[in-house]
PDB file of C-alpha atoms in Angstrom:
ATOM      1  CA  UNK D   1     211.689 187.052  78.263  1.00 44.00           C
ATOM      2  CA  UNK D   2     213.625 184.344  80.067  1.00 57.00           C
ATOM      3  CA  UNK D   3     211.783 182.712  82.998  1.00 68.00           C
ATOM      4  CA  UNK D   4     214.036 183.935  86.235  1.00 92.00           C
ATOM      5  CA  UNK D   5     212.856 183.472  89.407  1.00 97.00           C
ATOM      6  CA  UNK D   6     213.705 186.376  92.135  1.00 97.00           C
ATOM      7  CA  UNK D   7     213.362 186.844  95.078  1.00 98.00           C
ATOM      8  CA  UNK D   8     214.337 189.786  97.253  1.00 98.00           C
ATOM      9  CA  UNK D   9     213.967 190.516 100.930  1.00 98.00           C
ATOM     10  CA  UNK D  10     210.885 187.791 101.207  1.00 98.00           C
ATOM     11  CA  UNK D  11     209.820 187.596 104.728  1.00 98.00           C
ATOM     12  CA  UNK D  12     206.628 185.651 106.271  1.00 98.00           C
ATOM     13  CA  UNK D  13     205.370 185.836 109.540  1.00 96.00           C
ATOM     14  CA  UNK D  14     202.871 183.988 111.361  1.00 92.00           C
ATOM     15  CA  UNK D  15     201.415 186.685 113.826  1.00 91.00           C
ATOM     16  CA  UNK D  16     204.610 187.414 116.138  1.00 92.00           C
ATOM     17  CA  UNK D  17     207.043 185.098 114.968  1.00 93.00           C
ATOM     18  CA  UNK D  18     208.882 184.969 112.074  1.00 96.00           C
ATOM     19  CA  UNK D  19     209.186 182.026 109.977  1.00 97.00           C
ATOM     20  CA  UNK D  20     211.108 183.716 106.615  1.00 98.00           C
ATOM     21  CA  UNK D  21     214.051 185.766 107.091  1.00 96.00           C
ATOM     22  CA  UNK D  22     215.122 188.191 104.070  1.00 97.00           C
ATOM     23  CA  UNK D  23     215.415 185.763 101.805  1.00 98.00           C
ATOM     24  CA  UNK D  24     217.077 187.362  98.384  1.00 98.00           C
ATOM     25  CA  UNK D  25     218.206 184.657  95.970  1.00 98.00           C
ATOM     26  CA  UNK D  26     218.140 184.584  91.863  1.00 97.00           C
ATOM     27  CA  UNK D  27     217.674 181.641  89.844  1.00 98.00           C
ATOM     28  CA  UNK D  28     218.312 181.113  86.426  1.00 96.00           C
ATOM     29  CA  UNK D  29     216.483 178.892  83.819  1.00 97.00           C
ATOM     30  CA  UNK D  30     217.944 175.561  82.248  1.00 97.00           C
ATOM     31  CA  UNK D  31     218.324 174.645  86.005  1.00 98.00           C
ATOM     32  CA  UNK D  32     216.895 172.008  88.366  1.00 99.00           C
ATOM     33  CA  UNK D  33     217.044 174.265  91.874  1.00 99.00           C
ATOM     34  CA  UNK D  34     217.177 172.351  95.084  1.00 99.00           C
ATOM     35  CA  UNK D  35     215.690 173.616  98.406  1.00 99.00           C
ATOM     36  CA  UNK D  36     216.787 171.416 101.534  1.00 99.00           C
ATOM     37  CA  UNK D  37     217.081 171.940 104.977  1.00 98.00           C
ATOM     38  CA  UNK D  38     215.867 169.884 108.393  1.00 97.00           C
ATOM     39  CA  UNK D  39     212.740 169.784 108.853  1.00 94.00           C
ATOM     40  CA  UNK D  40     210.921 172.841 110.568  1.00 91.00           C
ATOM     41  CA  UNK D  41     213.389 175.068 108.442  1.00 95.00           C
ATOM     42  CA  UNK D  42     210.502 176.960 106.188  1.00 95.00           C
ATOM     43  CA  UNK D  43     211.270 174.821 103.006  1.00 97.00           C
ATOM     44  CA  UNK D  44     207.047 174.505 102.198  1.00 95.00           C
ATOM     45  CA  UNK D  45     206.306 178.035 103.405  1.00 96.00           C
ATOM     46  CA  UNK D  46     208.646 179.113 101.087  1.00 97.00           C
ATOM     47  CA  UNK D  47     207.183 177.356  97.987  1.00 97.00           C
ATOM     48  CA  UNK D  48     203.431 178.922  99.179  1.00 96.00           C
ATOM     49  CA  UNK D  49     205.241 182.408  98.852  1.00 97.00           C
ATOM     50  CA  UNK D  50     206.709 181.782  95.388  1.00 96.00           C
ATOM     51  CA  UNK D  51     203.089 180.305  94.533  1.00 96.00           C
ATOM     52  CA  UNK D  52     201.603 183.395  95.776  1.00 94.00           C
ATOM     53  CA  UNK D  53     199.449 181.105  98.131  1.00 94.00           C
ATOM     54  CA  UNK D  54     200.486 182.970 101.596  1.00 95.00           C
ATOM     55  CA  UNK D  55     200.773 186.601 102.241  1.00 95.00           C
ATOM     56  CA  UNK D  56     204.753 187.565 102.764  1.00 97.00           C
ATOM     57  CA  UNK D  57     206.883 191.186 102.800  1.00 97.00           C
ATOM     58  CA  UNK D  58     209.455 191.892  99.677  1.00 97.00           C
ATOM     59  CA  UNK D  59     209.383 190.995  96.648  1.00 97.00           C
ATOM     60  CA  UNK D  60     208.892 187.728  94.039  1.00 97.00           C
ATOM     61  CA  UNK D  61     209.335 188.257  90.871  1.00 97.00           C
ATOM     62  CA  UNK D  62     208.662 185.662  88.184  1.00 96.00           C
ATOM     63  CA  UNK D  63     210.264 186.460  84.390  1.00 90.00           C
ATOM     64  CA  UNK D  64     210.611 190.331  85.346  1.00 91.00           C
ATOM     65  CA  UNK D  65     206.908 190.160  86.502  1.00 94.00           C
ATOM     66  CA  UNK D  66     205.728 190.390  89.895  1.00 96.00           C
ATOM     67  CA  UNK D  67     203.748 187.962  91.601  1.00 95.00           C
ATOM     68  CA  UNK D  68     202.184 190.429  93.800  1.00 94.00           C
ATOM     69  CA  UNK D  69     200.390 191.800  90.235  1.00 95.00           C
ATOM     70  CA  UNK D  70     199.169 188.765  88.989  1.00 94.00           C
ATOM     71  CA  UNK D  71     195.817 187.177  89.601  1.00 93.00           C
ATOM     72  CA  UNK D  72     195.587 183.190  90.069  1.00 91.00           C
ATOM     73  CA  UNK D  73     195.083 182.727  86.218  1.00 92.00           C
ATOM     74  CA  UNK D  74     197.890 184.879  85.402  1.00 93.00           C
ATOM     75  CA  UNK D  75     200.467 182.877  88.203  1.00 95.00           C
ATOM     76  CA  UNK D  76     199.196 179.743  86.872  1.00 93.00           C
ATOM     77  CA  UNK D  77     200.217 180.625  83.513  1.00 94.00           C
ATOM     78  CA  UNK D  78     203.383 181.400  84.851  1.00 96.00           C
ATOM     79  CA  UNK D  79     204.203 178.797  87.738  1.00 97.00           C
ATOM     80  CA  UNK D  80     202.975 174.883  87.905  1.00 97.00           C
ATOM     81  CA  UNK D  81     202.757 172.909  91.424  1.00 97.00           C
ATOM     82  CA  UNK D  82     203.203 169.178  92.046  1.00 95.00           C
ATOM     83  CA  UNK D  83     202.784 168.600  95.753  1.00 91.00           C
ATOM     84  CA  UNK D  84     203.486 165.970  97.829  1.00 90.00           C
ATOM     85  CA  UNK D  85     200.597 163.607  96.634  1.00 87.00           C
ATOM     86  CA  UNK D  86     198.103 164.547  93.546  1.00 85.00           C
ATOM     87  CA  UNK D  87     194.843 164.087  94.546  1.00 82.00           C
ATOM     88  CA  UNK D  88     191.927 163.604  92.178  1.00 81.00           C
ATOM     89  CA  UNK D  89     187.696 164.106  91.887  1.00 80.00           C
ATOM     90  CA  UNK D  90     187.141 159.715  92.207  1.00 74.00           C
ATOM     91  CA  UNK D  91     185.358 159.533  88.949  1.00 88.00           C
ATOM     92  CA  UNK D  92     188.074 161.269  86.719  1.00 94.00           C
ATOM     93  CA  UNK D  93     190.278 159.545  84.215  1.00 96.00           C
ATOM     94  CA  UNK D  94     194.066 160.294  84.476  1.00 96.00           C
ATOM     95  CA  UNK D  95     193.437 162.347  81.135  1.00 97.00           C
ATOM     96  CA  UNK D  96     190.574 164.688  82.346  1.00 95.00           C
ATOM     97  CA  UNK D  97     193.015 164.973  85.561  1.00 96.00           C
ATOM     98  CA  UNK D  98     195.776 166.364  83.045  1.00 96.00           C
ATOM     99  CA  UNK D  99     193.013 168.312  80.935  1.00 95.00           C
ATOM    100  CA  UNK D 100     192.693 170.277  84.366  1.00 93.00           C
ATOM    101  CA  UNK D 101     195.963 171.864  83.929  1.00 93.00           C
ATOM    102  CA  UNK D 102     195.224 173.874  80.498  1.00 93.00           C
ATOM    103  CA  UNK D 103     192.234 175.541  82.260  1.00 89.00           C
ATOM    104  CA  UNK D 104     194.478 178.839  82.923  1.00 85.00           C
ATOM    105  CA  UNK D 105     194.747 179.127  79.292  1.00 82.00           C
ATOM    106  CA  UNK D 106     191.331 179.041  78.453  1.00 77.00           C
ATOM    107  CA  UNK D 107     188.600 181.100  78.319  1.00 68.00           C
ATOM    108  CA  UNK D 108     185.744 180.590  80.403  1.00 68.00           C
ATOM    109  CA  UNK D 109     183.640 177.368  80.006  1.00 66.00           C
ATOM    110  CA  UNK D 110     185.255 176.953  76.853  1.00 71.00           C
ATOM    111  CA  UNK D 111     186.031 173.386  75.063  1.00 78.00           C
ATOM    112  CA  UNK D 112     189.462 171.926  74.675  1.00 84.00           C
ATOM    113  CA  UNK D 113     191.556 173.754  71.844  1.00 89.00           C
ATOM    114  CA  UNK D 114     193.426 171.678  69.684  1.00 91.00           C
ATOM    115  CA  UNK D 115     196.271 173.428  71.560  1.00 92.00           C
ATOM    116  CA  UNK D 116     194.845 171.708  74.573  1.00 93.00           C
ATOM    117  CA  UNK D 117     194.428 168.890  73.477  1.00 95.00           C
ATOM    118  CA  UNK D 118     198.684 168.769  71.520  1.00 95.00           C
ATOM    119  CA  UNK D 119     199.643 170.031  75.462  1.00 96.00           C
ATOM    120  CA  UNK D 120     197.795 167.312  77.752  1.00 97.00           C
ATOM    121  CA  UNK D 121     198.858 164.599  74.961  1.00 97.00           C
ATOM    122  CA  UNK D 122     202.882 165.728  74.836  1.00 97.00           C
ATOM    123  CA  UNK D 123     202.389 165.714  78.597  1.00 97.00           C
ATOM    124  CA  UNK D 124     201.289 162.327  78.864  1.00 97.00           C
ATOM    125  CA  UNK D 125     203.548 160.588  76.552  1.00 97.00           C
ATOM    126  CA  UNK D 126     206.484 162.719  78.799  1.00 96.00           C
ATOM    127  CA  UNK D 127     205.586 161.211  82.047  1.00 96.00           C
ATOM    128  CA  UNK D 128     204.350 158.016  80.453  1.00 96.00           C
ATOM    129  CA  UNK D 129     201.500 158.927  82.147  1.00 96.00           C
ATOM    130  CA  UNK D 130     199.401 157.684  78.878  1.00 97.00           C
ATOM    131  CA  UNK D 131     199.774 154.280  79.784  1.00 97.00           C
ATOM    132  CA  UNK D 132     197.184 154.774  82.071  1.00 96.00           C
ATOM    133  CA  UNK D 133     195.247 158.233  81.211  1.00 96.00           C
ATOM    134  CA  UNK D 134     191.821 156.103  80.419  1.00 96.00           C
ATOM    135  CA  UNK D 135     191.689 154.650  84.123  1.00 95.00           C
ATOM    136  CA  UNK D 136     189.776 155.828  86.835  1.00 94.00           C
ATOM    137  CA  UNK D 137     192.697 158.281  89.164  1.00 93.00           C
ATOM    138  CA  UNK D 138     191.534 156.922  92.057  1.00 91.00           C
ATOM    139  CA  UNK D 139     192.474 152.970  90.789  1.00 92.00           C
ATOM    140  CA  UNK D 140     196.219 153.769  90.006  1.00 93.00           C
ATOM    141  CA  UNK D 141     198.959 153.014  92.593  1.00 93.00           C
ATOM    142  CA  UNK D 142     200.145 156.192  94.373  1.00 92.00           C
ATOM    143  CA  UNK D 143     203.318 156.674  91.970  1.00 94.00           C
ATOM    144  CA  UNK D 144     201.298 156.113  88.924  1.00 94.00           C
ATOM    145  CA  UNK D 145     198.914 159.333  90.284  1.00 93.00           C
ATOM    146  CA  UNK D 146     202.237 161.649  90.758  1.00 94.00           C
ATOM    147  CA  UNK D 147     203.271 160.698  87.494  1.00 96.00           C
ATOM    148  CA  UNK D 148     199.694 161.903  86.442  1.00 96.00           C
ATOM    149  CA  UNK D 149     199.848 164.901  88.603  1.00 96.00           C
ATOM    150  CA  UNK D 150     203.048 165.931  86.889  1.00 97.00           C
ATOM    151  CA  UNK D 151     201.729 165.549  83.827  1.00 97.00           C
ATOM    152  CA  UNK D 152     198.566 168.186  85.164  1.00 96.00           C
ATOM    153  CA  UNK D 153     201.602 170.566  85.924  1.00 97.00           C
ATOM    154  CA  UNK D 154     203.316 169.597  82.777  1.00 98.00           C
ATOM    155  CA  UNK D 155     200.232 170.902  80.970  1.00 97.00           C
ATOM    156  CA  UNK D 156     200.652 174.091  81.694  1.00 96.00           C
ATOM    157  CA  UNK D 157     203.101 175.315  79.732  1.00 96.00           C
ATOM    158  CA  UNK D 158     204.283 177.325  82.811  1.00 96.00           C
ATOM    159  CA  UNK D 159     207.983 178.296  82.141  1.00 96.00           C
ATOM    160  CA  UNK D 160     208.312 177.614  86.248  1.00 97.00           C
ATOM    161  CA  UNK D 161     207.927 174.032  87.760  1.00 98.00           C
ATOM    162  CA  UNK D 162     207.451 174.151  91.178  1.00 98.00           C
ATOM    163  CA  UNK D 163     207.316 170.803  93.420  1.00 98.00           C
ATOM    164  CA  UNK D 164     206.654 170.655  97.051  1.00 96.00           C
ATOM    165  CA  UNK D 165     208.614 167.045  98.104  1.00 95.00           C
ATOM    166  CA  UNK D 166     207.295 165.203  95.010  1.00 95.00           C
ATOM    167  CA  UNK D 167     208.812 161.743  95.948  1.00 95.00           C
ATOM    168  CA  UNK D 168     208.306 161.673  99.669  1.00 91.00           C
ATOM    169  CA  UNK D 169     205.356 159.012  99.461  1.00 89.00           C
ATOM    170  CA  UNK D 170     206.988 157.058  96.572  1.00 92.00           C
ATOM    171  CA  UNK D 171     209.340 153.838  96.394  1.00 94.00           C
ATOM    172  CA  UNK D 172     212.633 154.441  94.195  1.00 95.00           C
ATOM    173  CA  UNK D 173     211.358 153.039  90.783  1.00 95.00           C
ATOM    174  CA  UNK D 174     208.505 155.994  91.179  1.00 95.00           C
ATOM    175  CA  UNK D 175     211.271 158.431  92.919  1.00 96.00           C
ATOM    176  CA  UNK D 176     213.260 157.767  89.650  1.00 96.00           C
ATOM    177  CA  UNK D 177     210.980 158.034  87.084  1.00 95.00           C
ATOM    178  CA  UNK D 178     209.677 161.760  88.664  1.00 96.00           C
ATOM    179  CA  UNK D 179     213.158 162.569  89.053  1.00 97.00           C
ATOM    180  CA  UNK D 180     214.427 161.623  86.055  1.00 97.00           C
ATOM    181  CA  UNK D 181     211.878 163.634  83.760  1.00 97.00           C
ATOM    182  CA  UNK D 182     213.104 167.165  85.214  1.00 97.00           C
ATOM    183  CA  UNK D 183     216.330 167.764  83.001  1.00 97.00           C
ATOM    184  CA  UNK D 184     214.265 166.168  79.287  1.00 96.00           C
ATOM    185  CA  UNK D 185     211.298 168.855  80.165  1.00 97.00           C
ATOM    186  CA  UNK D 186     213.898 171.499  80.737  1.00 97.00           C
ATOM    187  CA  UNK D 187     215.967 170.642  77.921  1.00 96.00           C
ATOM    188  CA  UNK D 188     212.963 171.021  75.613  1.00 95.00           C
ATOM    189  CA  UNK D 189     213.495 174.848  76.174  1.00 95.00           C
ATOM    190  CA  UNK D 190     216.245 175.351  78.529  1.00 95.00           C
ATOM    191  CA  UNK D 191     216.378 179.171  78.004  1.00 94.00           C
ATOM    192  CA  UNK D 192     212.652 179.569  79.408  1.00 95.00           C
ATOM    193  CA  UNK D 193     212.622 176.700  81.780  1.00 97.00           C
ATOM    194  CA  UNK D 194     213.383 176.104  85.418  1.00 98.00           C
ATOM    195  CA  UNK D 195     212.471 173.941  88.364  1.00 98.00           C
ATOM    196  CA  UNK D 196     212.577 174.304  91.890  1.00 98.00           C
ATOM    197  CA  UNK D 197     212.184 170.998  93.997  1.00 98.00           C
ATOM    198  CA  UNK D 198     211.793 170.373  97.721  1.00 98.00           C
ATOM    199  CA  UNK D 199     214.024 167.202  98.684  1.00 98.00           C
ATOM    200  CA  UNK D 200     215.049 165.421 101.654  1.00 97.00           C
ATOM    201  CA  UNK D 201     217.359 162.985 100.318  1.00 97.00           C
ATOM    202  CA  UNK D 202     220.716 164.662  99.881  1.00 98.00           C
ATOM    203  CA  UNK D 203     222.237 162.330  97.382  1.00 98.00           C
ATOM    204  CA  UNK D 204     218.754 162.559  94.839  1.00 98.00           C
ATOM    205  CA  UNK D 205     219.006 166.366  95.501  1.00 98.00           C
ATOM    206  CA  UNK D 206     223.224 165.965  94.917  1.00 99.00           C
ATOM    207  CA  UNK D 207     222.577 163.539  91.541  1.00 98.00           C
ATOM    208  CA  UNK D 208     219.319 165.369  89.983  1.00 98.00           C
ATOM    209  CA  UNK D 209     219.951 168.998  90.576  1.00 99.00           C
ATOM    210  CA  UNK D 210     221.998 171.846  89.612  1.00 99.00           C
ATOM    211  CA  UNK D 211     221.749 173.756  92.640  1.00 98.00           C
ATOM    212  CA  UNK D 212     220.893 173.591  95.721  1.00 99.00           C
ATOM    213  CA  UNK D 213     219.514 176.173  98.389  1.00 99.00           C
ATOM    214  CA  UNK D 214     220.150 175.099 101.892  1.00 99.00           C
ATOM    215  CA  UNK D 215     217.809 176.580 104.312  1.00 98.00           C
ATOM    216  CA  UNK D 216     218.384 176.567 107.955  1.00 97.00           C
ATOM    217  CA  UNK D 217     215.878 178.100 111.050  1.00 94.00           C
ATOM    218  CA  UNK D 218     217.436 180.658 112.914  1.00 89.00           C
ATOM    219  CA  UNK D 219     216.641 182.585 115.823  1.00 89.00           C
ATOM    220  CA  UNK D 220     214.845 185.292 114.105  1.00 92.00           C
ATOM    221  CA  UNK D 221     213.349 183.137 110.860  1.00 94.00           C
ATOM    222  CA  UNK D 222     214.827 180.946 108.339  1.00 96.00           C
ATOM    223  CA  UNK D 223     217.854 182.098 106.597  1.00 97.00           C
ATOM    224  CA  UNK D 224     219.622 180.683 103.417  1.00 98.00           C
ATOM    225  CA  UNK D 225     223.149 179.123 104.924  1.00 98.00           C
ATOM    226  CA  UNK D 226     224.400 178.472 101.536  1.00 98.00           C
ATOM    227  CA  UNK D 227     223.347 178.695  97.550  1.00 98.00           C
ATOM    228  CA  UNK D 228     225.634 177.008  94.983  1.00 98.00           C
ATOM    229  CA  UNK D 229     226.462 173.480  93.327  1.00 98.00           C
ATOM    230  CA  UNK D 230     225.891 170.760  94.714  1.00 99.00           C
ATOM    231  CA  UNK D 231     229.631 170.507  95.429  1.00 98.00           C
ATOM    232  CA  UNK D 232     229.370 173.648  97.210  1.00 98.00           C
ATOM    233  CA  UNK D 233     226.677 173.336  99.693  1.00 99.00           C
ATOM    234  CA  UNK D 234     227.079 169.727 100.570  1.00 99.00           C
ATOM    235  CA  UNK D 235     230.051 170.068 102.544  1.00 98.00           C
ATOM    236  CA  UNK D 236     230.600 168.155 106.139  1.00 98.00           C
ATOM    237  CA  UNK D 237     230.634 171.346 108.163  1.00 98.00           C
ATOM    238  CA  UNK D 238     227.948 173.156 106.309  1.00 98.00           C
ATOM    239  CA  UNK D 239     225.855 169.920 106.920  1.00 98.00           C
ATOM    240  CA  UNK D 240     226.793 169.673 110.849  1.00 98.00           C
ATOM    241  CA  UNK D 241     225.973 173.079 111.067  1.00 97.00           C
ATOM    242  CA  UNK D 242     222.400 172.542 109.845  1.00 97.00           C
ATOM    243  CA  UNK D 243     221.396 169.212 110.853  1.00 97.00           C
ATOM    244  CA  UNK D 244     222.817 169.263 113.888  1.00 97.00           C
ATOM    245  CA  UNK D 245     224.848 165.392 113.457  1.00 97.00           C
ATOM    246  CA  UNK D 246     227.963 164.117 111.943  1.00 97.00           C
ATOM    247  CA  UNK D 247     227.721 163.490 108.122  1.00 98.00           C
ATOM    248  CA  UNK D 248     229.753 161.548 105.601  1.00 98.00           C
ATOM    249  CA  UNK D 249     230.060 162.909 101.977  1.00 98.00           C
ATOM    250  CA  UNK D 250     231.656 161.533  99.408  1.00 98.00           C
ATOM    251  CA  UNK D 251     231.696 160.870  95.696  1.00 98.00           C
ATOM    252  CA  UNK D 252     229.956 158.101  94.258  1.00 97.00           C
ATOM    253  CA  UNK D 253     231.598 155.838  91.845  1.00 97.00           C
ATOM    254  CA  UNK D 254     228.433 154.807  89.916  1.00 96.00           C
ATOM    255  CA  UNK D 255     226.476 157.489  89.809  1.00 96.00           C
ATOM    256  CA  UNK D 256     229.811 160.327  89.687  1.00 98.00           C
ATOM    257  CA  UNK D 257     227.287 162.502  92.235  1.00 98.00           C
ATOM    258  CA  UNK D 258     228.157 163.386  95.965  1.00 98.00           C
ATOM    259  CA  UNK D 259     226.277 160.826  98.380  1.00 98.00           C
ATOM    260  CA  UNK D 260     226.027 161.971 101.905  1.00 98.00           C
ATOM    261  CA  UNK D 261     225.740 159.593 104.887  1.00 97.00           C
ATOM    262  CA  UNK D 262     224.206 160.619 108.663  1.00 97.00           C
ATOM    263  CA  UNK D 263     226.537 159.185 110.946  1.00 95.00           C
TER     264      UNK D 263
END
């Protein structure tokens, strides 16, 4: 079964108020899906929902399964998490970080599986992430632990990767080398694969993914302004409209990718 990710009528609320609106959207494997929006706009409690992490109304449904019946094992068999910054017990190498991310597919207290142990390595080499898997976590620069925190999520084998602003603490030679693994991993098996990435910067999220989902706060919760290509959703008014300022957008002659521009 392919690895779709649905959702249909997801709402969250926070007591009172709320923050998710309805949201119904599809998304198909062999994609990198963007979700951007201002800030305040529900872009992380959205990723908690799809990780099961938050309570929320409708539905999520995750290759024809629902979230709602799956345990914590069973979602982290079927959806992997990078957030923001991978964080790490001080003692552990970068490979017993990675090791962490089979332990879904294991049974309890038991040793690494050859299986395992084919999975952390392919991971590794992937996110070059083996240069440094023998070092203490907590002595690698901060874009050196993504990289190994990818890898952990990598591990799985989860046909969903899920990342919460993965480059947000990272300078661009780190920002490129996270960004630039999405479409290989997805390519290794594009009809069970897909990715959904938080991202501020509108001209990454324009060059690196093949949709985006544009989220915008409204009076009564979040709502999704606008799904589509990138072509589609980065438009001048759509932008105004959600950000609130005056935007340039326009092609970009080295990279062929739309490149937007607060004015």
């Amino acid at each position: 079964m392919s690895a779709g990710l649905s959702l249909t009528g997801l709402t969250v609320s926070y007591g009172p108020r709320t923050v998710l609106n309805e949201l119904s959207v599809d998304l198909t494997p062999g994609r990198v899906h963007g979700l951007i929006g201002p800030n305040g706009a529900g872009k992380s409690t959205l990723v908690k929902a799809v990780l099961g992490l938050i309570a929320y109304e409708g539905s999520v449904t995750v290759s024809g399964r629902s979230l709602a019946s799956m345990n914590p094992r069973q979602r982290a068999r079927h959806l992997a998490y990078l957030a923001q910054e991978t964080s790490s017990p001080a003692d552990f190498t970068g490979r017993q970080l990675v090791e962490m991310g089979r332990y879904a597919r294991q049974s309890r207290f038991a040793a690494m599986s050859s299986a395992d142990e084919r999975a952390v390595d392919a991971a590794l080499r992937l996110t070059g992430a083996d240069a440094w898997a023998q070092r203490p976590v907590a002595g690698t620069s901060g874009g050196e632990r993504q990289l190994t925190g990818l890898a952990r999520a990598l591990a799985q084998e989860a046909p969903v990767l899920v990342l919460d602003e993965p480059i947000s603490a990272l300078d661009m030679s780190h920002e490129m080398a996270v960004l630039c693994l999405l479409h290989p991993w997805l390519d290794e098996d594009p009809a069970n694969r897909l990715v959904v990435v938080v991202l501020h910067d509108l001209s990454l999220a324009a060059r690196f993914c093949d949709d985006l989902i544009l989220l915008t706060p409204g009076r009564h919760g979040a709502v999704i302004a606008a799904h589509g290509t990138p072509d589609d959703v980065l438009t001048v008014d759509l932008l105004r409209a959600a950000y609130g300022i005056d935007v340039d957008v326009r092609r970009s002659p080295v990279t062929d990718s739309l490149s937007v521009t607060a004015l």
